[in-house]
Amino acid sequence: MTQDEIFTLIDLPYSQDGLKPVINAETVAFHHGKHLAGYVKNLNGLVKGTEYAQMQLEEIVCKASGAVLNNAGQILNHNLYFLQFSGSPKKSAPTGALLDAVNKAFGSFDAFKAEFEQKGTTLFGSGWVWLAKNPDGSLVITQEVNAANPIQKGLVPLLTFDVWEHAYYLDYQNRRADYLKALWSIVDWSIIEQRYSK
Ligand code: MN
């Protein structure tokens, strides 16, 4: 890391082929090593010598606009996306307080997943579908376009599926719904529970 690197590319907690066959190694290599790395490089160039150089990503996303917002938002979103998956044995469903909140908001875990997939499939263009926590602990699914994050609405982001084409085109081509359905098997709900309980 050089002094120019104010923000750094996250390391993945799995190998490039650790998420296959849901997400194959080539997609991980491009998505993490090219797309996300590009946002990090861009943001470092943009914030050097500005007030944003001292801020956390969350604060930048709530205060900035234009290219700074877009690149910071994409870093924050991708960090949450890549770090919610596990290639090793994982917790495949929520339990405890998070499961209670899911049941209260959506009726059941299966109903939640169906609504989440539907919101991801119908999001027009590039963006992200989110499970987020309201200040009172209740849950909501939101659709955010481009680099937006529910933290901008005062919500706590818990789970996100990237629906930019670069996230799935190598593996699924135009079949976004198939990609969304497949992602459930690599989500580690112990990580989502940690985010919920913070
Ligand atoms: Mn992406």
PDB file of C-alpha atoms in Angstrom, residues 7-10 12 14 31-32 35-37 39-40 43 56-62 68-85 116 123 126-132 142-153 155-164 166-167 179 183 191-192 195:
ATOM      1  CA  PHE A   7      -8.987   3.454   0.196  1.00  0.00           C
ATOM      2  CA  THR A   8      -7.916  -0.117  -0.488  1.00  0.00           C
ATOM      3  CA  LEU A   9      -9.319  -3.071  -2.370  1.00  0.00           C
ATOM      4  CA  ILE A  10     -10.768  -5.644   0.035  1.00  0.00           C
ATOM      5  CA  LEU A  12     -11.814 -11.857  -0.567  1.00  0.00           C
ATOM      6  CA  TYR A  14     -12.473 -17.218  -0.471  1.00  0.00           C
ATOM      7  CA  HIS A  31     -15.691  -8.232 -10.834  1.00  0.00           C
ATOM      8  CA  HIS A  32     -13.302  -7.924  -7.886  1.00  0.00           C
ATOM      9  CA  HIS A  35     -14.462  -3.482 -11.664  1.00  0.00           C
ATOM     10  CA  LEU A  36     -14.113  -3.010  -7.899  1.00  0.00           C
ATOM     11  CA  ALA A  37     -10.390  -2.280  -8.200  1.00  0.00           C
ATOM     12  CA  TYR A  39     -13.680   2.113  -8.401  1.00  0.00           C
ATOM     13  CA  VAL A  40     -11.001   2.100  -5.678  1.00  0.00           C
ATOM     14  CA  LEU A  43     -11.922   7.253  -5.718  1.00  0.00           C
ATOM     15  CA  GLN A  56     -15.267   6.552   5.958  1.00  0.00           C
ATOM     16  CA  LEU A  57     -17.081   5.279   2.857  1.00  0.00           C
ATOM     17  CA  GLU A  58     -20.444   5.438   4.646  1.00  0.00           C
ATOM     18  CA  GLU A  59     -19.990   9.132   5.385  1.00  0.00           C
ATOM     19  CA  ILE A  60     -18.891   9.939   1.850  1.00  0.00           C
ATOM     20  CA  VAL A  61     -21.928   8.168   0.432  1.00  0.00           C
ATOM     21  CA  CYS A  62     -24.212  10.313   2.589  1.00  0.00           C
ATOM     22  CA  VAL A  68     -17.059  10.881  -5.690  1.00  0.00           C
ATOM     23  CA  LEU A  69     -20.478   9.560  -4.667  1.00  0.00           C
ATOM     24  CA  ASN A  70     -20.632   7.074  -7.522  1.00  0.00           C
ATOM     25  CA  ASN A  71     -17.214   5.551  -6.890  1.00  0.00           C
ATOM     26  CA  ALA A  72     -17.536   5.522  -3.079  1.00  0.00           C
ATOM     27  CA  GLY A  73     -21.011   4.006  -3.375  1.00  0.00           C
ATOM     28  CA  GLN A  74     -19.780   1.275  -5.671  1.00  0.00           C
ATOM     29  CA  ILE A  75     -16.938   0.418  -3.272  1.00  0.00           C
ATOM     30  CA  LEU A  76     -19.259   0.276  -0.268  1.00  0.00           C
ATOM     31  CA  ASN A  77     -21.829  -1.772  -2.174  1.00  0.00           C
ATOM     32  CA  HIS A  78     -19.291  -4.261  -3.528  1.00  0.00           C
ATOM     33  CA  ASN A  79     -17.629  -4.676  -0.129  1.00  0.00           C
ATOM     34  CA  LEU A  80     -20.999  -5.613   1.367  1.00  0.00           C
ATOM     35  CA  TYR A  81     -21.735  -7.911  -1.603  1.00  0.00           C
ATOM     36  CA  PHE A  82     -18.459  -9.833  -1.731  1.00  0.00           C
ATOM     37  CA  LEU A  83     -18.134 -10.200   2.047  1.00  0.00           C
ATOM     38  CA  GLN A  84     -21.635 -11.677   2.509  1.00  0.00           C
ATOM     39  CA  PHE A  85     -20.724 -14.862   0.626  1.00  0.00           C
ATOM     40  CA  PHE A 116     -36.241 -10.155  -3.142  1.00  0.00           C
ATOM     41  CA  LEU A 123     -35.022  -3.333 -11.316  1.00  0.00           C
ATOM     42  CA  SER A 126     -28.035  -1.156 -13.402  1.00  0.00           C
ATOM     43  CA  GLY A 127     -28.392  -1.206  -9.643  1.00  0.00           C
ATOM     44  CA  TRP A 128     -28.716  -3.212  -6.462  1.00  0.00           C
ATOM     45  CA  VAL A 129     -31.526  -4.917  -4.553  1.00  0.00           C
ATOM     46  CA  TRP A 130     -31.201  -4.680  -0.785  1.00  0.00           C
ATOM     47  CA  LEU A 131     -32.486  -6.083   2.466  1.00  0.00           C
ATOM     48  CA  ALA A 132     -32.180  -3.213   4.934  1.00  0.00           C
ATOM     49  CA  THR A 142     -35.302  -1.639  -1.518  1.00  0.00           C
ATOM     50  CA  GLN A 143     -34.255  -1.200  -5.129  1.00  0.00           C
ATOM     51  CA  GLU A 144     -31.376   1.237  -5.595  1.00  0.00           C
ATOM     52  CA  VAL A 145     -30.184   2.390  -9.012  1.00  0.00           C
ATOM     53  CA  ASN A 146     -26.571   2.712 -10.115  1.00  0.00           C
ATOM     54  CA  ALA A 147     -24.343   3.184  -7.019  1.00  0.00           C
ATOM     55  CA  ALA A 148     -27.005   4.075  -4.442  1.00  0.00           C
ATOM     56  CA  ASN A 149     -27.124   2.477  -0.977  1.00  0.00           C
ATOM     57  CA  PRO A 150     -30.013   2.398   1.534  1.00  0.00           C
ATOM     58  CA  ILE A 151     -27.715   4.075   4.072  1.00  0.00           C
ATOM     59  CA  GLN A 152     -28.582   7.290   2.187  1.00  0.00           C
ATOM     60  CA  LYS A 153     -32.191   6.837   3.432  1.00  0.00           C
ATOM     61  CA  LEU A 155     -31.383   2.461   6.741  1.00  0.00           C
ATOM     62  CA  VAL A 156     -28.798  -0.170   7.680  1.00  0.00           C
ATOM     63  CA  PRO A 157     -27.787  -2.264   4.640  1.00  0.00           C
ATOM     64  CA  LEU A 158     -27.813  -6.003   5.444  1.00  0.00           C
ATOM     65  CA  LEU A 159     -27.816  -8.044   2.223  1.00  0.00           C
ATOM     66  CA  THR A 160     -27.434  -7.061  -1.409  1.00  0.00           C
ATOM     67  CA  PHE A 161     -27.515  -8.659  -4.846  1.00  0.00           C
ATOM     68  CA  ASP A 162     -25.658  -6.769  -7.583  1.00  0.00           C
ATOM     69  CA  VAL A 163     -27.774  -6.596 -10.743  1.00  0.00           C
ATOM     70  CA  TRP A 164     -25.299  -4.712 -12.895  1.00  0.00           C
ATOM     71  CA  HIS A 166     -20.993  -7.209 -15.105  1.00  0.00           C
ATOM     72  CA  ALA A 167     -21.984  -9.229 -12.021  1.00  0.00           C
ATOM     73  CA  TYR A 179     -28.390 -15.612 -11.246  1.00  0.00           C
ATOM     74  CA  LEU A 183     -27.035 -16.601  -5.159  1.00  0.00           C
ATOM     75  CA  ILE A 191     -22.752 -12.514   8.371  1.00  0.00           C
ATOM     76  CA  ILE A 192     -26.167 -10.963   7.695  1.00  0.00           C
ATOM     77  CA  ARG A 195     -24.917  -6.810  10.382  1.00  0.00           C
TER      78      ARG A 195
END
